[in-house]
Amino acid sequence: MKPCDAPTMKDVAREAGVSLGTVSKVINGIPVGEQYRKRVEAATEKLGYQVNNYARGLKTNKTYCVALVMPSLHHPFFAVLVNELSEYLMQQGYRSLLMITNYDSLVEKKCFSLAQQNKIDGIIALTYSPDLDVDESISVVTIDRHISNHPCVSSDNFHGGELAAEKLMELGCKKLLFLHIGNVIVGEAEKRGPGFENACRTAGADYHSIWLTDQDTEAPFFRFLEEHIHNGKLEYDGIFCNSDGLGVRVCEFLKARGIRIPEDVQIIGYDGIVDYATGRYGCSTIVQPIAEMAQTAVNLLLNQQGTLAPRNTSLAVHYAPGGTTRD
Amino acid sequence: MKPCDAPTMKDVAREAGVSLGTVSKVINGIPVGEQYRKRVEAATEKLGYQVNNYARGLKTNKTYCVALVMPSLHHPFFAVLVNELSEYLMQQGYRSLLMITNYDSLVEKKCFSLAQQNKIDGIIALTYSPDLDVDESISVVTIDRHISNHPCVSSDNFHGGELAAEKLMELGCKKLLFLHIGNVIVGEAEKRGPGFENACRTAGADYHSIWLTDQDTEAPFFRFLEEHIHNGKLEYDGIFCNSDGLGVRVCEFLKARGIRIPEDVQIIGYDGIVDYATGRYGCSTIVQPIAEMAQTAVNLLLNQQGTLAPRNTSLAVHYAPGGTTRD
């Protein structure tokens, strides 16, 4: 149908036998008499009238559009997260404005500014800047990393860390190692390590942690591992890595030095990333519930009212074997 | 800045000492006297006036918004494509409306209808429905698969197929096999096989092709391979698969039967998908130039004028070794 043939609100009013104001009220969700509402709805359906969302955006201050501010789709965790967010938003009648920041805090600021210029209804963001300015009229929900006091949705990172330690101990590991690399900005994902350490302490287990927070290179991990291999044997027999990517790389490094995985050393990662070609996990892992995280973020955003929303919403994780543990 | 404090067009007019109409003309790119334009621009900058893009959308019929209609971000090819499209669109001053179809032709139709209701400037789509209705006023560019006569951007699939055959022959393969699985809808990606066969014929090489176009399961490939293994040896020594995913799965299947890759059989896939954890290709591959494809699609869309755009734009591919060939 060409735009010039499209029915207008006037056509709907004529068909329904009501005033233009009544049609406008029904479209904008303002209460009118039940009988008027039904007539307008019937006329809308009969004529195939479609609301002009731009005009609607101006009138009701609602644009049915949510900005997704995300670092990159090269990483499968973000790609799947955006997929689930966008699909669920569409099911709720909302559009997704995708903004890729490439992990750049200047771009993050630009995206937040653009999103607000575009009068969107809300922002769902995974950013590395804790101090982004947001207009009070715009709802914001973050994933994994906080922005001032906006609600944040994540997997239960602390319990995920506990689960990894408990699983390694259950599978016979006696000397545990935790490897963490990440941004200096502390977010929910930084609770994986404390959870792991807590479970080790509780069980009286022998463990060591290495935190790399101020650099981009994982080289110190590999130097540490190299220094702790004696006579072809690593001093540690259970390793928890704060991502599956790191888990896969540590596994490859040790295998290349003749250390058998999982016979000599068992490794657990975090994320639950599935290979697109084989459908398998790259290593044993703590699985984040990505679809549930996306739905929770959208629900929180669309139902946000004042300060009632919880600051943190952590969703249950589970452990899955992926070939780097003896199960 | 709160919305109530934001400067309006009236404030700009007062500051510049011009009429409201003059401000409107400058904002909408309509020529006014040079001196008026400069005064309006200076006032706009001084006050930090930001154009309300929704009001602008109604006035100039341009929304600076492009819909990206894509099957899924679970597959890294689509995820990286959307990443590149969205980043490049933002650089050009355009927003990206992401719509995920989940390979469902009903959802594809819904997305096209929604995109048009939202008065976007154009659509970049990778769909499996050749007959989607598009309003004449909306520019459309497709990736890989055609929609009526809209311009289509793809990698040079035919030459990619030729390149795979030539590379396998160059690496010593004597008996070649091509495996294709895909949708019944014929698109640019379906030229990989003909390219491969053409190069085999030209070289007088011994080859066989299997096309699965009407089913979802790859089982017939594996039955065929099983039937052509005699005394632990596959009858074919070079295989071209129409995707990296299939290449990886064929490689695993043969290895599990004691066939050595690349010593006994060499395998080349198509796509150039890099593992997020290791940065390596899953198999030797014909690499699609995803960033260039995204930029070309955006440029074609934004500069589209009548029927001048070419129906097909095929961008150069290259071969990359990935451990499943003897190079």
XYZ file of C-alpha atoms in Angstrom, chain A residues 1-3 50-55 57-58 63 65 68 71-76 78-80 82-84 86-87 90-91 95-102 107 110-111 113-114 116-120 135-137 243-246 248-249 252 271 273 275-278 280, chain B residues 1-3 50-55 57-58 63 65 68 71-76 78-80 82-84 86-87 90-91 95-102 107 110-111 113-114 116-120 135-137 243-246 248-249 252 271 273 275-278 280:
130
model
C 0.000 0.000 0.000
C 1.394 3.390 -0.942
C 1.491 6.036 1.813
C -1.585 1.919 11.133
C -0.400 4.355 13.744
C 2.307 6.696 12.512
C 4.865 6.022 15.194
C 6.684 9.275 14.604
C 3.581 11.384 15.116
C 6.247 9.680 19.441
C 5.588 13.400 19.572
C 8.492 6.071 20.772
C 12.077 2.263 20.720
C 20.900 -1.283 22.849
C 30.574 -3.197 22.951
C 30.859 -5.526 19.918
C 29.151 -8.394 18.123
C 32.473 -10.090 17.372
C 32.187 -11.767 20.790
C 29.469 -14.446 20.806
C 27.299 -10.007 23.164
C 25.983 -11.260 19.807
C 23.611 -13.748 21.441
C 21.674 -8.623 21.394
C 19.826 -11.342 19.466
C 17.719 -12.241 22.515
C 16.000 -7.630 20.002
C 13.701 -10.628 19.555
C 9.894 -7.025 19.145
C 7.552 -9.477 20.869
C 11.977 -1.611 18.250
C 15.707 -1.995 18.893
C 18.151 0.750 18.010
C 21.544 -0.959 17.911
C 24.612 1.055 18.920
C 28.073 -0.553 18.848
C 30.685 1.135 21.036
C 33.729 -1.011 20.235
C 31.769 6.238 21.693
C 28.250 9.612 22.074
C 25.775 6.712 21.962
C 23.832 11.365 23.839
C 22.463 10.164 20.467
C 18.566 10.697 24.132
C 18.379 13.032 21.140
C 16.330 10.347 19.462
C 13.785 10.398 22.282
C 13.872 6.681 22.799
C 18.468 12.239 31.317
C 16.132 11.534 34.238
C 13.214 10.988 31.871
C 35.825 -16.530 30.794
C 35.526 -19.457 28.391
C 37.866 -17.684 25.973
C 40.619 -17.623 28.592
C 40.299 -22.364 25.927
C 43.603 -20.481 25.640
C 45.845 -24.962 24.556
C 29.976 -17.892 30.018
C 29.659 -20.167 24.886
C 30.645 -23.205 19.094
C 28.453 -22.313 16.113
C 29.835 -25.185 14.004
C 29.802 -28.055 16.488
C 29.744 -27.828 21.811
C 20.247 18.618 30.699
C 16.576 18.078 31.454
C 14.150 18.327 28.521
C 19.674 19.707 19.371
C 17.357 18.847 16.528
C 14.382 16.742 17.593
C 14.787 13.915 15.114
C 11.180 12.852 15.413
C 9.850 16.256 14.448
C 11.372 12.893 10.521
C 7.914 14.298 9.916
C 14.540 9.756 9.598
C 17.334 5.400 10.334
C 18.745 -4.197 9.396
C 18.207 -13.999 10.365
C 20.104 -14.493 13.661
C 23.125 -13.319 15.601
C 23.887 -16.843 16.833
C 25.885 -17.361 13.618
C 29.144 -15.374 13.665
C 25.598 -12.510 10.632
C 26.837 -11.142 13.983
C 29.971 -9.624 12.436
C 25.503 -6.537 11.728
C 28.417 -5.182 13.781
C 30.063 -3.714 10.678
C 25.829 -0.672 12.475
C 29.259 0.891 13.070
C 26.696 5.461 12.741
C 29.791 6.938 11.103
C 20.870 4.866 13.199
C 20.367 1.101 12.929
C 17.037 -0.499 13.709
C 17.834 -4.176 14.293
C 15.220 -6.780 13.348
C 15.898 -10.481 13.901
C 13.823 -12.856 11.764
C 15.051 -16.210 13.069
C 8.696 -12.766 10.641
C 6.350 -8.622 9.584
C 9.748 -6.907 9.805
C 5.906 -4.132 7.246
C 7.103 -2.720 10.599
C 7.887 0.771 6.590
C 5.435 1.820 9.285
C 8.387 3.348 11.082
C 9.186 5.550 8.095
C 12.812 4.494 7.948
C 7.024 0.435 -0.721
C 8.524 2.217 -3.722
C 9.597 5.131 -1.565
C 30.468 -23.142 4.591
C 33.136 -23.265 7.289
C 30.642 -24.835 9.682
C 30.127 -27.785 7.331
C 34.539 -28.286 10.480
C 31.882 -30.991 10.848
C 35.552 -34.092 12.629
C 33.151 -17.739 4.994
C 34.970 -17.388 10.311
C 37.141 -18.386 16.464
C 36.549 -15.714 19.121
C 38.780 -17.493 21.657
C 41.789 -18.426 19.521
C 42.052 -18.917 14.232
